[in-house]
Amino acid sequence: MWLDWGQALAYRVTFLDGPDEGRATAVTELRGPTRAGRRDDWWKSADYTGAPVTLGPVATPEVSYANRSGDHPAAAAAGWYYLVVKLSPVWTDGLVVPETQPTFEIAVSVSGEPAAGPRYAEVDIPSSAPPSTRSTWTPPSSAAATAAAFGSGSSPFPWWLLGAVGGVVLLAVAVLVVLRRRAGRG
């Protein structure tokens, strides 16, 4: 159900008829637009043994940007709110009862009038690119100049490249060993 800024939602789920025998767990859960983890006050569960059972009512506060830092951060954004209804497998004497088809009723109520959302700060976007802060560098033209650029006594050879190639070779050997062991088992 879509909730706009300033609106709140309340729901109740009633499982009408259940299994003739056995026991299950009925669960309802309401999730906000981010579908993030459950809120304890938006989640209900009960044992379901065949007699009608009602979960709820469960209600949200009005959707407000101010909720992001309060007790209800899940109701801090307008958007789709999702109601999840679950029923565990029905068990009797340690066995699952096949083909359990519960009947349930969902009552949903939306209250409040849609309100204007939060106002976001205006951002000035420059019309031209910022000036370049790049420095220019010209490579040395001789081996002596290269040695001077990298420090005396050091070689221009990129030693890190040798380490990277060695790592790739070790990884390839490990993959081949694993694949041969798996092929030997099959």
PDB file of C-alpha atoms in Angstrom:
ATOM      1  CA  MET A   1       0.000   0.000   0.000  1.00  0.00           C
ATOM      2  CA  TRP A   2       1.335   3.447  -0.920  1.00  0.00           C
ATOM      3  CA  LEU A   3       1.641   5.891   1.988  1.00  0.00           C
ATOM      4  CA  ASP A   4       2.266   9.544   1.301  1.00  0.00           C
ATOM      5  CA  TRP A   5       3.788  12.072   3.688  1.00  0.00           C
ATOM      6  CA  GLY A   6       1.401  12.670   6.611  1.00  0.00           C
ATOM      7  CA  GLN A   7      -0.450   9.351   6.239  1.00  0.00           C
ATOM      8  CA  ALA A   8      -0.480   6.386   8.624  1.00  0.00           C
ATOM      9  CA  LEU A   9      -1.464   2.756   8.167  1.00  0.00           C
ATOM     10  CA  ALA A  10      -3.123   0.213  10.471  1.00  0.00           C
ATOM     11  CA  TYR A  11      -3.793  -3.448   9.767  1.00  0.00           C
ATOM     12  CA  ARG A  12      -5.197  -6.597  11.335  1.00  0.00           C
ATOM     13  CA  VAL A  13      -4.973 -10.171  10.010  1.00  0.00           C
ATOM     14  CA  THR A  14      -7.441 -12.859  11.124  1.00  0.00           C
ATOM     15  CA  PHE A  15      -6.819 -16.521  10.331  1.00  0.00           C
ATOM     16  CA  LEU A  16     -10.360 -17.901  10.067  1.00  0.00           C
ATOM     17  CA  ASP A  17     -10.111 -21.662   9.856  1.00  0.00           C
ATOM     18  CA  GLY A  18      -7.125 -23.806  10.438  1.00  0.00           C
ATOM     19  CA  PRO A  19      -6.046 -27.381  10.552  1.00  0.00           C
ATOM     20  CA  ASP A  20      -8.317 -29.891  12.272  1.00  0.00           C
ATOM     21  CA  GLU A  21      -5.328 -31.103  14.201  1.00  0.00           C
ATOM     22  CA  GLY A  22      -1.801 -29.906  14.751  1.00  0.00           C
ATOM     23  CA  ARG A  23      -0.151 -26.612  15.453  1.00  0.00           C
ATOM     24  CA  ALA A  24       1.490 -23.892  13.359  1.00  0.00           C
ATOM     25  CA  THR A  25       2.803 -20.382  13.835  1.00  0.00           C
ATOM     26  CA  ALA A  26       1.108 -17.474  12.088  1.00  0.00           C
ATOM     27  CA  VAL A  27       3.194 -14.346  11.509  1.00  0.00           C
ATOM     28  CA  THR A  28       2.462 -10.912  10.080  1.00  0.00           C
ATOM     29  CA  GLU A  29       5.042  -8.275   9.397  1.00  0.00           C
ATOM     30  CA  LEU A  30       4.874  -4.758   7.981  1.00  0.00           C
ATOM     31  CA  ARG A  31       7.857  -3.387   6.096  1.00  0.00           C
ATOM     32  CA  GLY A  32       8.511   0.159   4.972  1.00  0.00           C
ATOM     33  CA  PRO A  33       9.755   1.405   1.583  1.00  0.00           C
ATOM     34  CA  THR A  34      13.331   0.297   2.285  1.00  0.00           C
ATOM     35  CA  ARG A  35      12.078  -3.190   3.266  1.00  0.00           C
ATOM     36  CA  ALA A  36      14.701  -3.092   6.019  1.00  0.00           C
ATOM     37  CA  GLY A  37      14.605  -5.386   9.047  1.00  0.00           C
ATOM     38  CA  ARG A  38      11.553  -5.841  11.127  1.00  0.00           C
ATOM     39  CA  ARG A  39      10.307  -3.473  13.769  1.00  0.00           C
ATOM     40  CA  ASP A  40       9.109  -5.203  16.927  1.00  0.00           C
ATOM     41  CA  ASP A  41       5.950  -3.091  16.998  1.00  0.00           C
ATOM     42  CA  TRP A  42       5.175  -3.869  13.324  1.00  0.00           C
ATOM     43  CA  TRP A  43       5.460  -7.643  13.750  1.00  0.00           C
ATOM     44  CA  LYS A  44       3.022 -10.081  15.366  1.00  0.00           C
ATOM     45  CA  SER A  45       2.912 -13.864  15.763  1.00  0.00           C
ATOM     46  CA  ALA A  46       0.602 -16.384  17.408  1.00  0.00           C
ATOM     47  CA  ASP A  47       0.022 -20.128  17.694  1.00  0.00           C
ATOM     48  CA  TYR A  48      -2.473 -21.349  15.140  1.00  0.00           C
ATOM     49  CA  THR A  49      -4.325 -24.504  16.079  1.00  0.00           C
ATOM     50  CA  GLY A  50      -7.526 -24.345  14.045  1.00  0.00           C
ATOM     51  CA  ALA A  51      -9.500 -21.845  16.095  1.00  0.00           C
ATOM     52  CA  PRO A  52      -9.650 -18.347  14.596  1.00  0.00           C
ATOM     53  CA  VAL A  53      -6.707 -16.186  15.641  1.00  0.00           C
ATOM     54  CA  THR A  54      -6.271 -12.441  15.109  1.00  0.00           C
ATOM     55  CA  LEU A  55      -2.905 -10.719  14.778  1.00  0.00           C
ATOM     56  CA  GLY A  56      -3.036  -6.993  15.355  1.00  0.00           C
ATOM     57  CA  PRO A  57      -4.048  -4.331  15.174  1.00  0.00           C
ATOM     58  CA  VAL A  58      -0.679  -2.927  14.165  1.00  0.00           C
ATOM     59  CA  ALA A  59      -0.345   0.788  13.382  1.00  0.00           C
ATOM     60  CA  THR A  60       2.375   3.051  12.045  1.00  0.00           C
ATOM     61  CA  PRO A  61       2.891   6.675  12.987  1.00  0.00           C
ATOM     62  CA  GLU A  62       2.268   9.287  10.310  1.00  0.00           C
ATOM     63  CA  VAL A  63       4.977   9.138   7.653  1.00  0.00           C
ATOM     64  CA  SER A  64       7.313  12.003   8.411  1.00  0.00           C
ATOM     65  CA  TYR A  65      10.884  12.894   7.528  1.00  0.00           C
ATOM     66  CA  ALA A  66      11.403  13.702  11.232  1.00  0.00           C
ATOM     67  CA  ASN A  67      10.908   9.988  12.085  1.00  0.00           C
ATOM     68  CA  ARG A  68      14.382   9.183  10.720  1.00  0.00           C
ATOM     69  CA  SER A  69      16.010  10.205  14.003  1.00  0.00           C
ATOM     70  CA  GLY A  70      13.169   9.267  16.367  1.00  0.00           C
ATOM     71  CA  ASP A  71      11.576   6.036  17.528  1.00  0.00           C
ATOM     72  CA  HIS A  72      10.159   5.153  14.091  1.00  0.00           C
ATOM     73  CA  PRO A  73      12.893   5.403  11.412  1.00  0.00           C
ATOM     74  CA  ALA A  74      11.037   2.823   9.271  1.00  0.00           C
ATOM     75  CA  ALA A  75       8.236   5.413   8.785  1.00  0.00           C
ATOM     76  CA  ALA A  76      10.561   8.178   7.620  1.00  0.00           C
ATOM     77  CA  ALA A  77       9.802   7.961   3.907  1.00  0.00           C
ATOM     78  CA  ALA A  78       6.756   8.032   1.701  1.00  0.00           C
ATOM     79  CA  GLY A  79       6.433   4.986  -0.529  1.00  0.00           C
ATOM     80  CA  TRP A  80       5.201   1.415  -0.707  1.00  0.00           C
ATOM     81  CA  TYR A  81       4.570  -0.343   2.614  1.00  0.00           C
ATOM     82  CA  TYR A  82       4.444  -4.137   2.422  1.00  0.00           C
ATOM     83  CA  LEU A  83       2.399  -6.530   4.541  1.00  0.00           C
ATOM     84  CA  VAL A  84       3.879 -10.022   4.813  1.00  0.00           C
ATOM     85  CA  VAL A  85       1.669 -12.897   6.035  1.00  0.00           C
ATOM     86  CA  LYS A  86       3.359 -16.227   6.800  1.00  0.00           C
ATOM     87  CA  LEU A  87       2.279 -19.580   8.178  1.00  0.00           C
ATOM     88  CA  SER A  88       4.762 -22.209   9.273  1.00  0.00           C
ATOM     89  CA  PRO A  89       4.186 -25.837   8.321  1.00  0.00           C
ATOM     90  CA  VAL A  90       1.487 -27.482  10.443  1.00  0.00           C
ATOM     91  CA  TRP A  91       2.916 -30.125  12.774  1.00  0.00           C
ATOM     92  CA  THR A  92       1.141 -32.908  14.600  1.00  0.00           C
ATOM     93  CA  ASP A  93       2.895 -35.633  16.559  1.00  0.00           C
ATOM     94  CA  GLY A  94       6.238 -34.638  15.026  1.00  0.00           C
ATOM     95  CA  LEU A  95       4.970 -34.888  11.417  1.00  0.00           C
ATOM     96  CA  VAL A  96       4.075 -32.204   8.902  1.00  0.00           C
ATOM     97  CA  VAL A  97       0.396 -32.166   7.887  1.00  0.00           C
ATOM     98  CA  PRO A  98       0.324 -31.934   4.065  1.00  0.00           C
ATOM     99  CA  GLU A  99      -1.716 -29.445   2.044  1.00  0.00           C
ATOM    100  CA  THR A 100      -2.689 -26.990   4.753  1.00  0.00           C
ATOM    101  CA  GLN A 101      -4.611 -24.140   3.092  1.00  0.00           C
ATOM    102  CA  PRO A 102      -5.547 -21.527   5.690  1.00  0.00           C
ATOM    103  CA  THR A 103      -8.162 -18.871   5.047  1.00  0.00           C
ATOM    104  CA  PHE A 104      -7.428 -15.414   6.367  1.00  0.00           C
ATOM    105  CA  GLU A 105      -8.846 -11.919   6.255  1.00  0.00           C
ATOM    106  CA  ILE A 106      -6.805  -8.722   6.064  1.00  0.00           C
ATOM    107  CA  ALA A 107      -8.229  -5.398   7.224  1.00  0.00           C
ATOM    108  CA  VAL A 108      -6.190  -2.331   6.218  1.00  0.00           C
ATOM    109  CA  SER A 109      -6.896   1.295   7.031  1.00  0.00           C
ATOM    110  CA  VAL A 110      -5.047   4.396   5.833  1.00  0.00           C
ATOM    111  CA  SER A 111      -5.573   7.572   7.833  1.00  0.00           C
ATOM    112  CA  GLY A 112      -4.406  11.141   7.443  1.00  0.00           C
ATOM    113  CA  GLU A 113      -4.329  13.500   4.509  1.00  0.00           C
ATOM    114  CA  PRO A 114      -1.352  13.599   2.159  1.00  0.00           C
ATOM    115  CA  ALA A 115       0.979  16.429   3.132  1.00  0.00           C
ATOM    116  CA  ALA A 116       3.884  18.171   1.480  1.00  0.00           C
ATOM    117  CA  GLY A 117       7.142  16.285   1.793  1.00  0.00           C
ATOM    118  CA  PRO A 118      10.391  17.631   3.156  1.00  0.00           C
ATOM    119  CA  ARG A 119      12.119  20.542   1.484  1.00  0.00           C
ATOM    120  CA  TYR A 120      15.615  19.758   0.383  1.00  0.00           C
ATOM    121  CA  ALA A 121      18.434  22.295   0.245  1.00  0.00           C
ATOM    122  CA  GLU A 122      19.039  23.977  -3.083  1.00  0.00           C
ATOM    123  CA  VAL A 123      22.382  23.131  -4.653  1.00  0.00           C
ATOM    124  CA  ASP A 124      24.155  25.560  -6.949  1.00  0.00           C
ATOM    125  CA  ILE A 125      25.613  23.760  -9.933  1.00  0.00           C
ATOM    126  CA  PRO A 126      28.384  25.711 -11.656  1.00  0.00           C
ATOM    127  CA  SER A 127      27.873  26.332 -15.358  1.00  0.00           C
ATOM    128  CA  SER A 128      31.521  25.692 -16.249  1.00  0.00           C
ATOM    129  CA  ALA A 129      34.098  23.142 -15.209  1.00  0.00           C
ATOM    130  CA  PRO A 130      36.488  24.060 -12.412  1.00  0.00           C
ATOM    131  CA  PRO A 131      39.994  25.146 -13.415  1.00  0.00           C
ATOM    132  CA  SER A 132      42.462  22.323 -13.960  1.00  0.00           C
ATOM    133  CA  THR A 133      44.760  21.494 -11.084  1.00  0.00           C
ATOM    134  CA  ARG A 134      46.854  19.002 -13.025  1.00  0.00           C
ATOM    135  CA  SER A 135      50.583  19.345 -12.984  1.00  0.00           C
ATOM    136  CA  THR A 136      52.517  18.425 -16.072  1.00  0.00           C
ATOM    137  CA  TRP A 137      55.386  15.960 -16.050  1.00  0.00           C
ATOM    138  CA  THR A 138      57.632  15.037 -18.875  1.00  0.00           C
ATOM    139  CA  PRO A 139      59.373  11.671 -18.752  1.00  0.00           C
ATOM    140  CA  PRO A 140      63.178  11.618 -18.643  1.00  0.00           C
ATOM    141  CA  SER A 141      64.838  10.972 -21.981  1.00  0.00           C
ATOM    142  CA  SER A 142      67.782   8.835 -20.896  1.00  0.00           C
ATOM    143  CA  ALA A 143      68.536   5.957 -18.528  1.00  0.00           C
ATOM    144  CA  ALA A 144      70.700   8.246 -16.389  1.00  0.00           C
ATOM    145  CA  ALA A 145      67.857  10.707 -16.065  1.00  0.00           C
ATOM    146  CA  THR A 146      65.488   7.855 -15.219  1.00  0.00           C
ATOM    147  CA  ALA A 147      67.814   6.621 -12.455  1.00  0.00           C
ATOM    148  CA  ALA A 148      68.046  10.160 -11.120  1.00  0.00           C
ATOM    149  CA  ALA A 149      64.250  10.497 -11.147  1.00  0.00           C
ATOM    150  CA  PHE A 150      63.781   7.266  -9.183  1.00  0.00           C
ATOM    151  CA  GLY A 151      66.683   7.908  -6.823  1.00  0.00           C
ATOM    152  CA  SER A 152      70.272   6.873  -7.069  1.00  0.00           C
ATOM    153  CA  GLY A 153      71.017   3.169  -7.051  1.00  0.00           C
ATOM    154  CA  SER A 154      67.423   2.131  -7.717  1.00  0.00           C
ATOM    155  CA  SER A 155      66.334   0.380 -10.844  1.00  0.00           C
ATOM    156  CA  PRO A 156      63.394   1.549 -12.929  1.00  0.00           C
ATOM    157  CA  PHE A 157      62.107  -2.056 -13.018  1.00  0.00           C
ATOM    158  CA  PRO A 158      58.624  -2.235 -11.447  1.00  0.00           C
ATOM    159  CA  TRP A 159      59.198  -4.879  -8.754  1.00  0.00           C
ATOM    160  CA  TRP A 160      55.528  -4.875  -7.796  1.00  0.00           C
ATOM    161  CA  LEU A 161      54.779  -6.339 -11.241  1.00  0.00           C
ATOM    162  CA  LEU A 162      56.904  -9.396 -10.436  1.00  0.00           C
ATOM    163  CA  GLY A 163      54.904  -9.934  -7.210  1.00  0.00           C
ATOM    164  CA  ALA A 164      51.564  -9.603  -9.045  1.00  0.00           C
ATOM    165  CA  VAL A 165      52.571 -12.132 -11.698  1.00  0.00           C
ATOM    166  CA  GLY A 166      53.735 -14.535  -8.966  1.00  0.00           C
ATOM    167  CA  GLY A 167      50.370 -14.193  -7.186  1.00  0.00           C
ATOM    168  CA  VAL A 168      48.440 -14.947 -10.368  1.00  0.00           C
ATOM    169  CA  VAL A 169      50.571 -18.033 -11.021  1.00  0.00           C
ATOM    170  CA  LEU A 170      49.982 -19.312  -7.469  1.00  0.00           C
ATOM    171  CA  LEU A 171      46.233 -18.771  -7.804  1.00  0.00           C
ATOM    172  CA  ALA A 172      46.150 -20.658 -11.125  1.00  0.00           C
ATOM    173  CA  VAL A 173      48.060 -23.593  -9.595  1.00  0.00           C
ATOM    174  CA  ALA A 174      45.626 -23.719  -6.633  1.00  0.00           C
ATOM    175  CA  VAL A 175      42.601 -23.736  -8.972  1.00  0.00           C
ATOM    176  CA  LEU A 176      44.096 -26.554 -11.052  1.00  0.00           C
ATOM    177  CA  VAL A 177      44.778 -28.658  -7.941  1.00  0.00           C
ATOM    178  CA  VAL A 178      41.189 -28.230  -6.728  1.00  0.00           C
ATOM    179  CA  LEU A 179      39.737 -29.081 -10.151  1.00  0.00           C
ATOM    180  CA  ARG A 180      41.874 -32.230 -10.454  1.00  0.00           C
ATOM    181  CA  ARG A 181      40.825 -33.413  -6.991  1.00  0.00           C
ATOM    182  CA  ARG A 182      37.160 -32.933  -7.864  1.00  0.00           C
ATOM    183  CA  ALA A 183      37.620 -34.756 -11.168  1.00  0.00           C
ATOM    184  CA  GLY A 184      39.327 -37.622  -9.328  1.00  0.00           C
ATOM    185  CA  ARG A 185      36.339 -38.005  -6.970  1.00  0.00           C
ATOM    186  CA  GLY A 186      33.767 -38.077  -9.784  1.00  0.00           C
TER     187      GLY A 186
END
